[in-house]
PDB file of N, CA and C in Angstrom:
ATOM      1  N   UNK T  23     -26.285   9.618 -12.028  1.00  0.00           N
ATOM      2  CA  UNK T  23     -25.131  10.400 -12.400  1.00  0.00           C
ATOM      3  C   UNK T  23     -23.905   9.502 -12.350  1.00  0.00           C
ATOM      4  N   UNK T  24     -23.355   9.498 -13.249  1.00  0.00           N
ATOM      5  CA  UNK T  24     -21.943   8.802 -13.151  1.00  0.00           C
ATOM      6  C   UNK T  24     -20.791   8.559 -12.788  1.00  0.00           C
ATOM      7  N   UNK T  25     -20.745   9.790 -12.080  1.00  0.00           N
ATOM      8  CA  UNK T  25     -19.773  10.477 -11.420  1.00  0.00           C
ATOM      9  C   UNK T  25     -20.061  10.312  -9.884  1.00  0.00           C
ATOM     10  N   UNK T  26     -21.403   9.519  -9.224  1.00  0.00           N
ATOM     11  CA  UNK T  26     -21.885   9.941  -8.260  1.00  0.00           C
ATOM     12  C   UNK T  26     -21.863   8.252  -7.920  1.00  0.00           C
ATOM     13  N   UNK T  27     -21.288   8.483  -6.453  1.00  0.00           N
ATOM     14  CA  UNK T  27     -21.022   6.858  -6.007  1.00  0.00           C
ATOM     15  C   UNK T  27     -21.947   6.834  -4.828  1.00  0.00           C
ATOM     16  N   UNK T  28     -22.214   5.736  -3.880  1.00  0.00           N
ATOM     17  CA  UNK T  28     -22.545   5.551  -2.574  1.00  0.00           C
ATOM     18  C   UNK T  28     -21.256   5.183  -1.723  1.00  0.00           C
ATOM     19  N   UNK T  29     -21.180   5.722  -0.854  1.00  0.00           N
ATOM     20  CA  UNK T  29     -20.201   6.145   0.157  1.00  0.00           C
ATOM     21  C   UNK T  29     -20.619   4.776   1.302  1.00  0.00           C
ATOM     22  N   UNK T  30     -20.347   3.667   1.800  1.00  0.00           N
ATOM     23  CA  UNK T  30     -20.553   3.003   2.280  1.00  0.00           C
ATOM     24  C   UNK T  30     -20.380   2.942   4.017  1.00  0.00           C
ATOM     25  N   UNK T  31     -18.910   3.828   4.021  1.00  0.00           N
ATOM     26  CA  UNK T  31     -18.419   4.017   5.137  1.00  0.00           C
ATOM     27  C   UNK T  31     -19.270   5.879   5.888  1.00  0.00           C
ATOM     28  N   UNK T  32     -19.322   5.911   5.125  1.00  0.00           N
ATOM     29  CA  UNK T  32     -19.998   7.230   5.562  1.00  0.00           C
ATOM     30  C   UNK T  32     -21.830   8.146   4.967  1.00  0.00           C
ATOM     31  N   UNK T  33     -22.130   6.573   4.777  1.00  0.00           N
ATOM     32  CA  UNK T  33     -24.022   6.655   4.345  1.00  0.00           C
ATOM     33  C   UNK T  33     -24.055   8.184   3.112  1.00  0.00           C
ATOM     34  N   UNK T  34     -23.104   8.391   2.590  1.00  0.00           N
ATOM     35  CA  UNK T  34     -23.547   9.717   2.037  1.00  0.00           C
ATOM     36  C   UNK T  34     -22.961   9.709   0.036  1.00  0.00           C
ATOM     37  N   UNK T  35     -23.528  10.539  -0.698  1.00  0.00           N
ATOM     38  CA  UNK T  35     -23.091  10.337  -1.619  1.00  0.00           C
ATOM     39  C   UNK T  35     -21.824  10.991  -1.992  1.00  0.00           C
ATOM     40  N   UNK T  36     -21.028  10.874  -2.769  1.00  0.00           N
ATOM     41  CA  UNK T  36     -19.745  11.608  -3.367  1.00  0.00           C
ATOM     42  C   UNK T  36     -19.452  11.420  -4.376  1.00  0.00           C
ATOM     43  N   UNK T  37     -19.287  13.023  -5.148  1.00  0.00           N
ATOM     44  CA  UNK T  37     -18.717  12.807  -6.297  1.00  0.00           C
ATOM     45  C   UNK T  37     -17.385  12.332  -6.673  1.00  0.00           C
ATOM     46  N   UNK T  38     -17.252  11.366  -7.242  1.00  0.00           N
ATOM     47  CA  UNK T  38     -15.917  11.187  -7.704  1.00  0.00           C
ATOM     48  C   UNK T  38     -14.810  12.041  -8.777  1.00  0.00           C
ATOM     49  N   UNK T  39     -14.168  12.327  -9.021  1.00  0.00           N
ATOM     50  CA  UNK T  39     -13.201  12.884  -9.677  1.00  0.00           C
ATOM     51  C   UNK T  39     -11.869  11.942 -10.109  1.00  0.00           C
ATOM     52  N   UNK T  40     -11.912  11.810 -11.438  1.00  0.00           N
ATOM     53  CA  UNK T  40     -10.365  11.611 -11.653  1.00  0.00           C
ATOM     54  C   UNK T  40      -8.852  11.910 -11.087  1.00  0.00           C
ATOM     55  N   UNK T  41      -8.272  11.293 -10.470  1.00  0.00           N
ATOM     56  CA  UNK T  41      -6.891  11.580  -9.834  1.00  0.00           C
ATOM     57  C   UNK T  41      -5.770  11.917 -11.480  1.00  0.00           C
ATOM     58  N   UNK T  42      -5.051  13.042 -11.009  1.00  0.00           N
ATOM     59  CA  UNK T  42      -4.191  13.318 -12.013  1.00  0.00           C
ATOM     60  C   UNK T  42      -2.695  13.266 -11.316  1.00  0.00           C
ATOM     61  N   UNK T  43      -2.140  12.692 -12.319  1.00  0.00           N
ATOM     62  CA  UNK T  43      -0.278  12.400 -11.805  1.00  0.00           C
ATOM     63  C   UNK T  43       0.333  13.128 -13.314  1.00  0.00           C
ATOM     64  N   UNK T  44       1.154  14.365 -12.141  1.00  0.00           N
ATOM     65  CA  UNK T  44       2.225  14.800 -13.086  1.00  0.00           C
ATOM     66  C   UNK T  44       3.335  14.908 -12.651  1.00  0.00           C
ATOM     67  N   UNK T  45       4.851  15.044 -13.490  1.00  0.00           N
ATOM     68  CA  UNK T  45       5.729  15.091 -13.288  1.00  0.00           C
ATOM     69  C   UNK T  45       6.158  15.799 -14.292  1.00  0.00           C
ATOM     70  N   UNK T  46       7.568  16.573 -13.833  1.00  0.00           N
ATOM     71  CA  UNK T  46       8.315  17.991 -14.517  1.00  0.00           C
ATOM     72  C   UNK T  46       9.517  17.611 -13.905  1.00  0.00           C
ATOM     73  N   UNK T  47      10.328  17.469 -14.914  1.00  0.00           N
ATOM     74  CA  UNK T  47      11.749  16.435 -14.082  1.00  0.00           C
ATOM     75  C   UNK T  47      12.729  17.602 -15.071  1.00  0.00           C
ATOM     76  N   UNK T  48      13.782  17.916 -14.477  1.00  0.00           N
ATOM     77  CA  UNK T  48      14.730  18.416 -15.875  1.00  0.00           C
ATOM     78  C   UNK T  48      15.586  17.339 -16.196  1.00  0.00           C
ATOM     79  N   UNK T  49      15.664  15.837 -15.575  1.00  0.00           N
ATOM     80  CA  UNK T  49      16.499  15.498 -16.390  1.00  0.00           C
ATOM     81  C   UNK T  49      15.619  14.436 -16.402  1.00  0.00           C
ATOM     82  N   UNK T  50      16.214  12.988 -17.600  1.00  0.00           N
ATOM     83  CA  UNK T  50      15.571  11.876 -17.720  1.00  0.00           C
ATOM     84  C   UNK T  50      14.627  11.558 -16.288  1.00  0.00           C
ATOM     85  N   UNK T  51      13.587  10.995 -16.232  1.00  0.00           N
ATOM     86  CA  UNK T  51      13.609  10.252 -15.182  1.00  0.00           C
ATOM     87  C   UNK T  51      12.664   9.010 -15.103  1.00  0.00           C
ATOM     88  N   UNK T  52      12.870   8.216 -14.240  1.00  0.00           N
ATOM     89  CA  UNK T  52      12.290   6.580 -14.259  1.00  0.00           C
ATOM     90  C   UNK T  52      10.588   6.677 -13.751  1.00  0.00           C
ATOM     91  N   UNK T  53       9.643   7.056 -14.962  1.00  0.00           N
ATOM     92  CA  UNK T  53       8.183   7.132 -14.133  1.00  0.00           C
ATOM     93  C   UNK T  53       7.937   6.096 -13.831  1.00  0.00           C
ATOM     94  N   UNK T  54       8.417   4.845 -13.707  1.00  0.00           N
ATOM     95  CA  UNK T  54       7.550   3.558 -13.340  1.00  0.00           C
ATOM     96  C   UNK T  54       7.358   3.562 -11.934  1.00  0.00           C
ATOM     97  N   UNK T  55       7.630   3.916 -10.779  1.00  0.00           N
ATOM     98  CA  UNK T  55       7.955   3.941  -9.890  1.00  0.00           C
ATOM     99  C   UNK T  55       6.575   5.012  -9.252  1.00  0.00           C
ATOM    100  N   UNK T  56       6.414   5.840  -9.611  1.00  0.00           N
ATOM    101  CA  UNK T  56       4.907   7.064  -9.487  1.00  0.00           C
ATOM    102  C   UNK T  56       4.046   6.462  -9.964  1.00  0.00           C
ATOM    103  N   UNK T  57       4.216   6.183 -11.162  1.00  0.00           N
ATOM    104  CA  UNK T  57       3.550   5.173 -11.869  1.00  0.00           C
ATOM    105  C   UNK T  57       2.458   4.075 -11.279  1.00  0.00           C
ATOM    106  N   UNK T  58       3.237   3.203 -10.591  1.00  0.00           N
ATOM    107  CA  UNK T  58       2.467   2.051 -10.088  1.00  0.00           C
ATOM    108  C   UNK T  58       1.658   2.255  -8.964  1.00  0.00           C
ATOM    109  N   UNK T  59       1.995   2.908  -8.137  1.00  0.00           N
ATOM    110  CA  UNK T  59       1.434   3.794  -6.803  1.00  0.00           C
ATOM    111  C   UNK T  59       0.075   4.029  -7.502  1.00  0.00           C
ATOM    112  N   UNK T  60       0.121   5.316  -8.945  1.00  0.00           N
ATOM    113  CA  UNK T  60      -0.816   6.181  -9.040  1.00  0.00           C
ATOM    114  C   UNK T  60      -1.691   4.493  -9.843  1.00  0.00           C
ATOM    115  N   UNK T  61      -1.167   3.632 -10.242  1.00  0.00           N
ATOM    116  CA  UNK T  61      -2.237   2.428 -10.893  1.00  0.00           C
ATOM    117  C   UNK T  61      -2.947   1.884 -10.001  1.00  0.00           C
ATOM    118  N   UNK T  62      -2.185   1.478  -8.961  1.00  0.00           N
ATOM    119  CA  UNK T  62      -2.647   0.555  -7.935  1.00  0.00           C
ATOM    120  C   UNK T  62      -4.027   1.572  -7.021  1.00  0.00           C
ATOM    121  N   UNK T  63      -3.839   2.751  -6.960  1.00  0.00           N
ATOM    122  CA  UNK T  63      -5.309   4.039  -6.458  1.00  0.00           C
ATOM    123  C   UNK T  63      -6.406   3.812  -7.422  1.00  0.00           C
ATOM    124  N   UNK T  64      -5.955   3.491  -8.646  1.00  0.00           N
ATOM    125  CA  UNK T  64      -7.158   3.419  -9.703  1.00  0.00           C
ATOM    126  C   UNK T  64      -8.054   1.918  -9.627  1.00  0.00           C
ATOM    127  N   UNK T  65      -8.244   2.078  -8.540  1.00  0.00           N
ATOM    128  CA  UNK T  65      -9.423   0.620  -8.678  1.00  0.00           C
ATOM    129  C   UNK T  65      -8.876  -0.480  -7.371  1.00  0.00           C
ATOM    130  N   UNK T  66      -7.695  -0.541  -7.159  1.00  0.00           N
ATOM    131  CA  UNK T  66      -7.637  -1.898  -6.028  1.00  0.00           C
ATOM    132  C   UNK T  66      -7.212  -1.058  -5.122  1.00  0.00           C
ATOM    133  N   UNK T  67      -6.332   0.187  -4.543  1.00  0.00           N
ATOM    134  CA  UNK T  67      -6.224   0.243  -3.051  1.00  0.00           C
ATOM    135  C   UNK T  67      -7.367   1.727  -2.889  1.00  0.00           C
ATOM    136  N   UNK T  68      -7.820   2.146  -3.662  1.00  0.00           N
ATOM    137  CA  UNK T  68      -8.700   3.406  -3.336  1.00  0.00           C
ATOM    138  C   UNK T  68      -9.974   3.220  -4.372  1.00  0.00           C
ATOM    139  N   UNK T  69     -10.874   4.148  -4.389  1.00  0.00           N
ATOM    140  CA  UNK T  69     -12.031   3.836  -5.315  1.00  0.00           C
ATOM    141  C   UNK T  69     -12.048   5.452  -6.785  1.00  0.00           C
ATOM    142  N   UNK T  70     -10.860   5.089  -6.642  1.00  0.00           N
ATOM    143  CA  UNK T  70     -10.605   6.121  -7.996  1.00  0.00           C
ATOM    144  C   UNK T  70     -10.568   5.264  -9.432  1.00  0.00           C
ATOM    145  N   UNK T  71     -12.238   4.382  -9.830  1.00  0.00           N
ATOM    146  CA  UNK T  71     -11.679   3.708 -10.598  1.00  0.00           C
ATOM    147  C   UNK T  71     -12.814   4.279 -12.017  1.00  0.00           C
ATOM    148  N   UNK T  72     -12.700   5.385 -12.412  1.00  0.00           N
ATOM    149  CA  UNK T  72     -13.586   5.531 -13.289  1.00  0.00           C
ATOM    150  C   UNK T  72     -12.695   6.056 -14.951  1.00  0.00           C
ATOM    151  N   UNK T  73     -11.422   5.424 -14.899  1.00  0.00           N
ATOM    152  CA  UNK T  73     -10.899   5.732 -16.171  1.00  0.00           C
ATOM    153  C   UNK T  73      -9.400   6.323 -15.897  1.00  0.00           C
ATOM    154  N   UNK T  74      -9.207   6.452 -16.865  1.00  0.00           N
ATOM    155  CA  UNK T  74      -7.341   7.219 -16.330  1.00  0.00           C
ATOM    156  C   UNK T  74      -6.770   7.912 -17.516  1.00  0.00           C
ATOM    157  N   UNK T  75      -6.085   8.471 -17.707  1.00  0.00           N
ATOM    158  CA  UNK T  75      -5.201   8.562 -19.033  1.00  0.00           C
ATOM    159  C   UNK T  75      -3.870   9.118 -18.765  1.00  0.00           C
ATOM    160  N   UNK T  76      -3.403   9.596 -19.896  1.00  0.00           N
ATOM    161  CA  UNK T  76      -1.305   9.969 -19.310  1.00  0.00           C
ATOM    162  C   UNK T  76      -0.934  10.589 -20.687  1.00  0.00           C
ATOM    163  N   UNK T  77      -0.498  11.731 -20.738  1.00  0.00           N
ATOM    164  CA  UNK T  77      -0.030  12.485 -21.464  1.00  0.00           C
ATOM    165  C   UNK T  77       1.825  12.335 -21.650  1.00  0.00           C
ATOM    166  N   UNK T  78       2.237  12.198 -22.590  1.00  0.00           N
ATOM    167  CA  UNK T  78       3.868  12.088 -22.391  1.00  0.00           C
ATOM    168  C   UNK T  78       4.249  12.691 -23.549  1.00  0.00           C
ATOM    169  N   UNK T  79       5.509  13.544 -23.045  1.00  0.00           N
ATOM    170  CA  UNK T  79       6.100  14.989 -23.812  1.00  0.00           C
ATOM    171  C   UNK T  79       7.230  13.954 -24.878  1.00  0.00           C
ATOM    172  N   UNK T  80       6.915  13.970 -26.069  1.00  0.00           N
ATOM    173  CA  UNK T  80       7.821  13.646 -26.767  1.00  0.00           C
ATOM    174  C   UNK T  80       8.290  14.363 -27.590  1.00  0.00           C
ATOM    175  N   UNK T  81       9.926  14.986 -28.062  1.00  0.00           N
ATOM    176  CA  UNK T  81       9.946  15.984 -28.836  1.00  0.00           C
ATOM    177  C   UNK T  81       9.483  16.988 -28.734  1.00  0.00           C
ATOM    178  N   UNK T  82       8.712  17.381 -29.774  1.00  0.00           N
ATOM    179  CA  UNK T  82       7.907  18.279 -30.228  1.00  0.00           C
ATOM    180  C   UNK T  82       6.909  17.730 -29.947  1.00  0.00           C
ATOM    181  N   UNK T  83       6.080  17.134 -29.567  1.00  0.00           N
ATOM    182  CA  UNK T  83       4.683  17.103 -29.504  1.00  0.00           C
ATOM    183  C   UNK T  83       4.432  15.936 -28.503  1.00  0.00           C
ATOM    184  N   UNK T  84       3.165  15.662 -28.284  1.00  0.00           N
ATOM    185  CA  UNK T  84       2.583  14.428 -26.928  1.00  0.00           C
ATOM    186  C   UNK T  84       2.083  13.139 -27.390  1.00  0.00           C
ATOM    187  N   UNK T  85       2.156  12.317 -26.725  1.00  0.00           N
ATOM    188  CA  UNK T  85       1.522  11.077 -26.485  1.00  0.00           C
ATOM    189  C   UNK T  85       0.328  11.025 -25.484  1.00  0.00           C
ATOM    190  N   UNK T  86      -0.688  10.675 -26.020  1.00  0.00           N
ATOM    191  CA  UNK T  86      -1.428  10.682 -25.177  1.00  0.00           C
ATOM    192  C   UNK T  86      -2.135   9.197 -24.671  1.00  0.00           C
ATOM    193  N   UNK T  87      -2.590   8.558 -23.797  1.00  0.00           N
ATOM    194  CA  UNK T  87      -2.981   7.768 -23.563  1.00  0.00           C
ATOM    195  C   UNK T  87      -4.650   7.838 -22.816  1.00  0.00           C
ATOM    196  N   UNK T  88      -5.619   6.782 -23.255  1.00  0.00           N
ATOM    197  CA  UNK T  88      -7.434   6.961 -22.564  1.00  0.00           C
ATOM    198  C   UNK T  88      -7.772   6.031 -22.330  1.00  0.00           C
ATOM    199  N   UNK T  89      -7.743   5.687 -21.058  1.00  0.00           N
ATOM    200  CA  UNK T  89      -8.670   4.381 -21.242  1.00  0.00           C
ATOM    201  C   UNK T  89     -10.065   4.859 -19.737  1.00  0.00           C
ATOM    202  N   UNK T  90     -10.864   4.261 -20.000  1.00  0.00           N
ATOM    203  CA  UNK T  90     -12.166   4.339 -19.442  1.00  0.00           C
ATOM    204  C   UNK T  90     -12.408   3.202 -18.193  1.00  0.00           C
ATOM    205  N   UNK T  91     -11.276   2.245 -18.314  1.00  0.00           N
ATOM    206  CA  UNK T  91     -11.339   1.209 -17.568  1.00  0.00           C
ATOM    207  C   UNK T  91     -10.326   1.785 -16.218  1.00  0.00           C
ATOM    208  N   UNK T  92     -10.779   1.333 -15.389  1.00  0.00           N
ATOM    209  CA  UNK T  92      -9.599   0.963 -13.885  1.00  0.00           C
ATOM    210  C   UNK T  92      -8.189   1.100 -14.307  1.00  0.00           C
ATOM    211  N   UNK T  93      -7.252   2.249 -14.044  1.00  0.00           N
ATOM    212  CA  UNK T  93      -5.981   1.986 -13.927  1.00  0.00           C
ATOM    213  C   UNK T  93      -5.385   0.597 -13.326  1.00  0.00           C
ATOM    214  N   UNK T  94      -6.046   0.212 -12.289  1.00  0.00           N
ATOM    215  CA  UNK T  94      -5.655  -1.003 -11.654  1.00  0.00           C
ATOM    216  C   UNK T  94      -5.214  -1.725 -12.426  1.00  0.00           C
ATOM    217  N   UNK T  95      -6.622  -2.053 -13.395  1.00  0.00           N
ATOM    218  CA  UNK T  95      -6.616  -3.510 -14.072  1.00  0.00           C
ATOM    219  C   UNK T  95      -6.751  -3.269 -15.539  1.00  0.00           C
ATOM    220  N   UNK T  96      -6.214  -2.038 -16.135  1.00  0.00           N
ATOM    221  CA  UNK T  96      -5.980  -1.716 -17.444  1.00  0.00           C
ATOM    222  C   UNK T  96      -4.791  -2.082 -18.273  1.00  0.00           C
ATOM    223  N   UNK T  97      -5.399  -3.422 -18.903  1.00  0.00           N
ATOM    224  CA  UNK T  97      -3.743  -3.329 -20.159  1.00  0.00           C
ATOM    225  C   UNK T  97      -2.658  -2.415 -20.381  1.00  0.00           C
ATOM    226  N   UNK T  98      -3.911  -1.411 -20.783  1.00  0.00           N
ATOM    227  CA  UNK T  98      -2.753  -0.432 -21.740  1.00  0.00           C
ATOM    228  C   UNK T  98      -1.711   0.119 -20.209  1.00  0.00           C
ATOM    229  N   UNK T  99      -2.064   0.263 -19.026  1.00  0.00           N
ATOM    230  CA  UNK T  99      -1.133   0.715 -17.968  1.00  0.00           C
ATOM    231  C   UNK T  99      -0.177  -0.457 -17.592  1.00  0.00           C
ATOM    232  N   UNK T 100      -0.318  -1.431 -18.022  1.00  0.00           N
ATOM    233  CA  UNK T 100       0.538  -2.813 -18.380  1.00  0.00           C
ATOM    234  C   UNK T 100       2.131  -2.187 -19.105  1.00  0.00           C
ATOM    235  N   UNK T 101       1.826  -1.539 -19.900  1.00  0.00           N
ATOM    236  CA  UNK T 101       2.680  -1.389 -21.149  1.00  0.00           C
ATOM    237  C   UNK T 101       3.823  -0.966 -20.450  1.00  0.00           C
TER     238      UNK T 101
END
């Protein structure tokens, strides 16, 4: 299962789950800062590394972002 890791510290299995980061700001605000926190969980300081993505409200409609790789060490979270 893919979703299903070995637990090293605690002999047992666990499912993993995607970590989700949102924000609802009413005015501008600087995501880089949540941002890097929630990158750095995706693969180098926690074992949340099975993909990521990020939705962003533009206008009328979204941006969406997918990648399948480690937030950690993902280009596109480079950008």
């Amino acid at each position: 299962n893919r979703g299903t890791t070995h637990n090293s510290k605690s002999n047992s299995n666990t499912a993993l789950h995607c970590q989700l980061l949102g924000m609802n700001c009413a005015a501008p605000t600087d995501f880089t800062f949540s941002f890097k926190g929630f990158s750095m969980r995706g693969g180098c300081t926690d074992v949340h590394c099975h993909g990521w993505g990020l939705c962003l409200y533009e206008g009328r409609g979204i941006r969406a972002f997918h990648d399948p790789e480690p937030c950690a060490s993902s280009p596109i979270a480079d950008m």
